[in-house]
XYZ file of N, CA and C in Angstrom:
441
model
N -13.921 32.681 5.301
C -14.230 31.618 6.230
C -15.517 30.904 5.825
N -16.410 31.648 5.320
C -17.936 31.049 4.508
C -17.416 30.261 4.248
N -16.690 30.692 2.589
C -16.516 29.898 1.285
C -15.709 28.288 2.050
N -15.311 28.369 3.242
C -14.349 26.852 3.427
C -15.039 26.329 4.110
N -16.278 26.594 4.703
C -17.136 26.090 5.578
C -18.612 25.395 4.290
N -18.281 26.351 3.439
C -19.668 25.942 2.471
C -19.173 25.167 1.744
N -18.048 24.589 1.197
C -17.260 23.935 0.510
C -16.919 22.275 1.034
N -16.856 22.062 2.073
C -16.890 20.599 2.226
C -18.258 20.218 2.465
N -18.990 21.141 3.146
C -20.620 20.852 3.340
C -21.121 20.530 2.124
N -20.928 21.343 1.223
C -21.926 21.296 -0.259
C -21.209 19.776 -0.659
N -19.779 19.355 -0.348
C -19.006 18.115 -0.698
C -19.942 16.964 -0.122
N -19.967 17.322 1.123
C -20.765 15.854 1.874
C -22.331 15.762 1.647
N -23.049 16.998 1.212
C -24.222 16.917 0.736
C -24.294 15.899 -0.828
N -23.694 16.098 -1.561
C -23.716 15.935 -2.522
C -22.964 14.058 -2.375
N -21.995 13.988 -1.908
C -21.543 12.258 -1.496
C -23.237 11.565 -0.696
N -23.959 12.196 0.011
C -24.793 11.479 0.829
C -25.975 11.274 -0.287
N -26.444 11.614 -1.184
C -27.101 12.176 -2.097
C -27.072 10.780 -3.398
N -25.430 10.959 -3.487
C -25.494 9.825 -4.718
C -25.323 8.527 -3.841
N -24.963 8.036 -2.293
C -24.701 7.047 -1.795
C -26.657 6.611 -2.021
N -27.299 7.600 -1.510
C -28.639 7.431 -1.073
C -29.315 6.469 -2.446
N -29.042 7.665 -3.633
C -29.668 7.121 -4.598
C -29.292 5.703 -5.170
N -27.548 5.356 -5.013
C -27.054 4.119 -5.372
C -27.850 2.250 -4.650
N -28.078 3.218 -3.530
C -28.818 1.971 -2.703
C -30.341 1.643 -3.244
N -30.914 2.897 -3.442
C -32.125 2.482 -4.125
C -32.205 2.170 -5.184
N -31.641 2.362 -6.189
C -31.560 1.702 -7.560
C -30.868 0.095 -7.204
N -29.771 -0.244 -6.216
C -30.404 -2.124 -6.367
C -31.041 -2.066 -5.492
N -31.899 -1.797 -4.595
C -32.808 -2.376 -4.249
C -33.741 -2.426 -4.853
N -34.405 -1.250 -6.201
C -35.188 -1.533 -7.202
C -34.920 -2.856 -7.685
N -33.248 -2.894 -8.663
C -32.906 -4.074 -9.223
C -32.923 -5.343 -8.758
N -32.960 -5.286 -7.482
C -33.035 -6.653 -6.458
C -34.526 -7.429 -6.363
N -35.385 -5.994 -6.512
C -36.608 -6.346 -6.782
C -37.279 -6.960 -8.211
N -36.603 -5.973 -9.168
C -37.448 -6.652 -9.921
C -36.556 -7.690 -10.600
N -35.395 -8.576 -10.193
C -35.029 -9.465 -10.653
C -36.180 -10.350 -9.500
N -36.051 -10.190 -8.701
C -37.367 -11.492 -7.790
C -39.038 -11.645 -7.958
N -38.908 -10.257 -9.027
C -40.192 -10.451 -9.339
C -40.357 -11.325 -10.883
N -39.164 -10.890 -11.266
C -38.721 -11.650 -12.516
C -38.931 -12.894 -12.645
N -38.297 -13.760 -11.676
C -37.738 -14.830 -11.370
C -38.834 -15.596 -11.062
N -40.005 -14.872 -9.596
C -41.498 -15.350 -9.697
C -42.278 -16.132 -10.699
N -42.476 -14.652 -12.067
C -42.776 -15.016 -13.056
C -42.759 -16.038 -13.861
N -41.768 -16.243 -14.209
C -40.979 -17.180 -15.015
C -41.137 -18.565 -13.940
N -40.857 -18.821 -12.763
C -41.256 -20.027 -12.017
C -42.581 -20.425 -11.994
N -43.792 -19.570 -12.332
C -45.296 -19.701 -12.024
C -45.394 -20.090 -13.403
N -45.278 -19.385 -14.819
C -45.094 -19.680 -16.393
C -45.162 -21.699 -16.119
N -44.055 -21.602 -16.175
C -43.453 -23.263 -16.382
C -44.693 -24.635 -15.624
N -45.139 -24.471 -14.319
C -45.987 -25.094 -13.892
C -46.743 -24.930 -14.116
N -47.337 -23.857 -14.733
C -49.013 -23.852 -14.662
C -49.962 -24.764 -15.766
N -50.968 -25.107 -15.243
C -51.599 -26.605 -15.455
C -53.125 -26.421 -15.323
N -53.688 -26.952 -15.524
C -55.452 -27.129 -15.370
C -55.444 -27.730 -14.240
N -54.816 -28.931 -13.441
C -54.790 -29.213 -12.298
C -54.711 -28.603 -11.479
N -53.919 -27.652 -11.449
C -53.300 -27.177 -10.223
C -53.840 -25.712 -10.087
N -54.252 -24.978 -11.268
C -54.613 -23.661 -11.242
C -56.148 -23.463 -11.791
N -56.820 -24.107 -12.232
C -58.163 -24.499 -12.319
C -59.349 -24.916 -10.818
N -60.035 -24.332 -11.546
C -60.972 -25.097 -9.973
C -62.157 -25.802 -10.250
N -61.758 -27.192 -10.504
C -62.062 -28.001 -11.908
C -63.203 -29.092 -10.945
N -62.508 -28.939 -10.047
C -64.550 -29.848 -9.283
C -65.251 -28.974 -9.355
N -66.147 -30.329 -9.107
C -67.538 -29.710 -9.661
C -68.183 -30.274 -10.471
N -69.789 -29.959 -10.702
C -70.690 -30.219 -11.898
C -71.006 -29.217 -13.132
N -70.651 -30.207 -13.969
C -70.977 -29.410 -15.912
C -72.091 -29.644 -16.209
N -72.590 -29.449 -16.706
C -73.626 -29.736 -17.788
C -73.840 -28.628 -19.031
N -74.414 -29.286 -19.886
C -74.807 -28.996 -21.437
C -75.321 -29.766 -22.399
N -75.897 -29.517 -23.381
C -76.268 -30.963 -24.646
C -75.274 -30.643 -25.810
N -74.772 -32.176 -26.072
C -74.087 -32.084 -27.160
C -74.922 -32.627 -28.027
N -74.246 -32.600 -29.128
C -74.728 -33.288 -30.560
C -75.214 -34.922 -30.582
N -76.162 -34.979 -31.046
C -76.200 -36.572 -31.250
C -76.790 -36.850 -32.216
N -76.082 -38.164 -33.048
C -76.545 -38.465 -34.577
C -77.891 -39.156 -34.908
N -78.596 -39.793 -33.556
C -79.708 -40.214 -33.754
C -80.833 -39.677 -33.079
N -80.406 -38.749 -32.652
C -81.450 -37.758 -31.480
C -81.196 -36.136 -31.567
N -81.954 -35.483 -30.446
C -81.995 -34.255 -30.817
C -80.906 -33.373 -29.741
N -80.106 -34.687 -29.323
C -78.712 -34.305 -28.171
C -79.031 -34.800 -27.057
N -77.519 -34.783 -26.504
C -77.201 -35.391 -25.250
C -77.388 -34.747 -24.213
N -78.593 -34.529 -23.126
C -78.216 -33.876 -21.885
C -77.267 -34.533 -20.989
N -76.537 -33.503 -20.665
C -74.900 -34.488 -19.640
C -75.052 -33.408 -18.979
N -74.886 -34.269 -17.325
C -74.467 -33.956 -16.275
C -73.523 -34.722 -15.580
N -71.839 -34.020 -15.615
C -71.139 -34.628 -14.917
C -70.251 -34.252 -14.274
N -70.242 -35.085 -12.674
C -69.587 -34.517 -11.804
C -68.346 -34.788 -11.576
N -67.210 -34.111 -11.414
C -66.109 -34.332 -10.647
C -65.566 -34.008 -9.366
N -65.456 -35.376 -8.868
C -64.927 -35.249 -7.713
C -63.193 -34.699 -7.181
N -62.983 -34.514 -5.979
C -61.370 -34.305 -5.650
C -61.137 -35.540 -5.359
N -61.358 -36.805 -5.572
C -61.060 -37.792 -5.183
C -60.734 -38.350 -6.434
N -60.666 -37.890 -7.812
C -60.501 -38.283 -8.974
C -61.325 -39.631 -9.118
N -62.742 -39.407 -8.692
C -64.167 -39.965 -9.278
C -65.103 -38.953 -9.990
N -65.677 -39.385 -10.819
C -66.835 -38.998 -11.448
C -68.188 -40.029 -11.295
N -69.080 -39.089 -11.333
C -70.544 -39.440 -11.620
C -71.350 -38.509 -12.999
N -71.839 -39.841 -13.624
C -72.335 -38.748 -15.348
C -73.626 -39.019 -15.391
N -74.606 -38.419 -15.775
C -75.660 -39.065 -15.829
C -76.236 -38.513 -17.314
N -76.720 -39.365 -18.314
C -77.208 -38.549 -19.725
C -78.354 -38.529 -19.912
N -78.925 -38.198 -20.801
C -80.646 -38.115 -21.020
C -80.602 -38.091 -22.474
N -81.207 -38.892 -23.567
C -80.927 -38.735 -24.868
C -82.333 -37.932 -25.459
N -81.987 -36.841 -25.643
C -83.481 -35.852 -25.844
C -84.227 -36.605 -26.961
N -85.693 -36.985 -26.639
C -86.825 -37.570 -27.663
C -86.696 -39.073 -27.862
N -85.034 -39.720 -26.923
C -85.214 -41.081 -26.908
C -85.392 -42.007 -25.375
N -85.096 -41.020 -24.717
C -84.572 -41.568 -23.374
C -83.678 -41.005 -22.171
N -83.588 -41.772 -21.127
C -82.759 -41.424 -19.901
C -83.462 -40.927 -18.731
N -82.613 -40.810 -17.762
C -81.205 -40.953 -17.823
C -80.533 -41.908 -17.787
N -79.578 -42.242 -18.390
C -78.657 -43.236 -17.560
C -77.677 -42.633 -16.953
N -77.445 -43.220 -15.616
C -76.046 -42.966 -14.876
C -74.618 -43.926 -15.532
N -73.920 -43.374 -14.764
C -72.196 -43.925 -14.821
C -71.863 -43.181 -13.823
N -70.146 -44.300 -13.541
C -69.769 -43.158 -12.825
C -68.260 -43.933 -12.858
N -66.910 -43.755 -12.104
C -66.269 -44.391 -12.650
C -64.669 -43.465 -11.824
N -63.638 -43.396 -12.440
C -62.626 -42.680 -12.180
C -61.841 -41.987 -13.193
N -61.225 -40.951 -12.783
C -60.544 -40.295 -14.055
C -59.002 -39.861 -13.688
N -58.194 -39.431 -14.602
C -56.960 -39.297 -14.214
C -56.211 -38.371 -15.111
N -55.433 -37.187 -14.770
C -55.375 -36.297 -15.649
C -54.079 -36.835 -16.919
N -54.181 -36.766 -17.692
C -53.467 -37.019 -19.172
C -51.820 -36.372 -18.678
N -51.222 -36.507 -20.021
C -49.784 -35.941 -20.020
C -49.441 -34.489 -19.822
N -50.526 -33.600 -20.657
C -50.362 -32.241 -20.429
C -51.289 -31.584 -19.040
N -52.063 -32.532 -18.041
C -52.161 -31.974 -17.230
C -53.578 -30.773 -17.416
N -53.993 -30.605 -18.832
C -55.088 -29.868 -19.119
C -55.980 -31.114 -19.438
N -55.727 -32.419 -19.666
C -57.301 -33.337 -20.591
C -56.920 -34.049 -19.001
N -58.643 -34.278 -18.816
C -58.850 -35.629 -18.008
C -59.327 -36.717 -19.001
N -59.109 -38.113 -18.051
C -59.857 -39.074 -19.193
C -60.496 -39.903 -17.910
N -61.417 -39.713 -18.318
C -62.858 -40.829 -17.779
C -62.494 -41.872 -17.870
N -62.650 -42.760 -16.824
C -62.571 -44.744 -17.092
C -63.884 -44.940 -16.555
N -64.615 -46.148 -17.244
C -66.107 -45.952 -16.995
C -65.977 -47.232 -16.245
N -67.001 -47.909 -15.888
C -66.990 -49.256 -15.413
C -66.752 -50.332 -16.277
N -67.640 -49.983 -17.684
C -67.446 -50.759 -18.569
C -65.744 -50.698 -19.426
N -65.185 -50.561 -19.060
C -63.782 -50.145 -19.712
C -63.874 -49.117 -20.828
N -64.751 -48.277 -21.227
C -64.858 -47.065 -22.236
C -64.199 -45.941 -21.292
N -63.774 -45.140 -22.390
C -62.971 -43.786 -21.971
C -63.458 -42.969 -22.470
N -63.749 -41.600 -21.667
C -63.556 -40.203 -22.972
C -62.990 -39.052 -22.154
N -62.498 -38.587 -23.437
C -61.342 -37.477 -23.114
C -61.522 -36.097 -22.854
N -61.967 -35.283 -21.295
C -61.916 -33.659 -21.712
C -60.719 -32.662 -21.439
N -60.816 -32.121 -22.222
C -59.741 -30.412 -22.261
C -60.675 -29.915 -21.394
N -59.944 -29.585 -20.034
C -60.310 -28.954 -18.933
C -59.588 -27.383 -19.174
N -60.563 -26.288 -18.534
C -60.261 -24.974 -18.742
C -61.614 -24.099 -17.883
N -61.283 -23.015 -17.805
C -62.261 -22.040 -16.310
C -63.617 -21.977 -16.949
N -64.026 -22.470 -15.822
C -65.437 -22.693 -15.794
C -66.026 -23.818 -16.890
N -65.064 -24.525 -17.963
C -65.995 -25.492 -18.608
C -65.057 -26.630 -19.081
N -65.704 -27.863 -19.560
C -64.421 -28.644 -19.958
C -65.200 -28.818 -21.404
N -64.492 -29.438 -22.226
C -64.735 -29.924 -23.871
C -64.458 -31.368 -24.464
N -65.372 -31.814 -24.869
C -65.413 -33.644 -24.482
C -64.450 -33.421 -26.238
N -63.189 -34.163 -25.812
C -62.648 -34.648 -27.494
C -62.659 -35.642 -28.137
N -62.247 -35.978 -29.446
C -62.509 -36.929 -29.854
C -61.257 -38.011 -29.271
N -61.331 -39.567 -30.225
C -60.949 -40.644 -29.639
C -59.393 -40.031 -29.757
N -58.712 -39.551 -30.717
C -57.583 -39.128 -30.816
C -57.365 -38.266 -30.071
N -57.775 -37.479 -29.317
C -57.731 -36.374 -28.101
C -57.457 -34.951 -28.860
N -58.291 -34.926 -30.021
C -58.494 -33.432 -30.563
C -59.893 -32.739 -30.311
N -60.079 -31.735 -30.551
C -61.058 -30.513 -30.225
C -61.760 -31.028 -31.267
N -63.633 -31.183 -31.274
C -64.136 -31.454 -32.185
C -65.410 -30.368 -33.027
N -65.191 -29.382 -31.908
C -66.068 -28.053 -32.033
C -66.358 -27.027 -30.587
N -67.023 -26.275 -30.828
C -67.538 -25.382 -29.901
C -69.237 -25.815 -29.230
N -69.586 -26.914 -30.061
C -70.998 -27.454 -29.088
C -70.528 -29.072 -28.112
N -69.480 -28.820 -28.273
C -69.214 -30.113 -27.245
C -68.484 -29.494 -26.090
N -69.263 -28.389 -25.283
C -68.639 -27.847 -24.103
C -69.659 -28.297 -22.847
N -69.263 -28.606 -21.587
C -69.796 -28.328 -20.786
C -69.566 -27.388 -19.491
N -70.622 -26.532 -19.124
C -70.118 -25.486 -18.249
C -70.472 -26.049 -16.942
N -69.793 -25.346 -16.270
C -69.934 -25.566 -14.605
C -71.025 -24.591 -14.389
């Protein structure tokens, strides 16, 4: 009488057992396809605009061919204005500007519009941006300014 009593029991132990475990393995899989999926949706947008915290004031001295560098201070606004102000070390300054900017195609370069119709181009990135040249390439590691 045991053995027929221990025999469907040990049956339904063992059915409740693999039902249990079947549910948690997709709900693992359920998970990490949505964590998957997250991923891969955050990848594709991400931008200097949008994931940067890009107002604010820089400053640093760059290079200059007739002086001993540029002190720059310049601000960006959330209103996509700027204010710059330079100081040419051993010749002069400051002068101000100030003007509007608008982020480029890739969403990482802003470009400055000045009053006078001149432009310049930075590669925005955490905590500093990098003034490029007229073609919108990287021209070194002393043309950074930090926040």
């Amino acid at each position: 009488m045991k053995q027929k009593l221990f025999l469907p029991i040990l049956l339904i132990a063992v059915l409740f057992s693999a039902c249990k475990k079947e549910s948690t393995n997709d709900k693992q899989s359920e998970h990490s396809d949505s964590v998957i999926a997250v991923i891969h949706g955050s990848d594709s947008t991400t931008t200097a605009k949008t994931t940067i915290d890009w107002e604010g004031e820089y400053k640093g001295i760059l290079p200059c061919e007739d002086c001993d560098g540029m002190e720059i201070s310049l601000t960006l606004n959330f209103d996509y204005t700027f204010s710059q102000s330079i100081s040419y070390i051993g010749k002069g300054g400051p002068y101000e500007s100030q003007g509007n900017f608008e982020w480029g195609g890739s969403e990482n370069i802003i470009v400055l519009k000045f009053e006078d119709g001149s432009q310049a181009k930075y590669l925005v990135s955490e905590e500093m941006i990098t003034l490029l040249d007229e073609n919108g390439e990287r021209q070194g590691d002393e043309y950074v300014l930090r926040k």
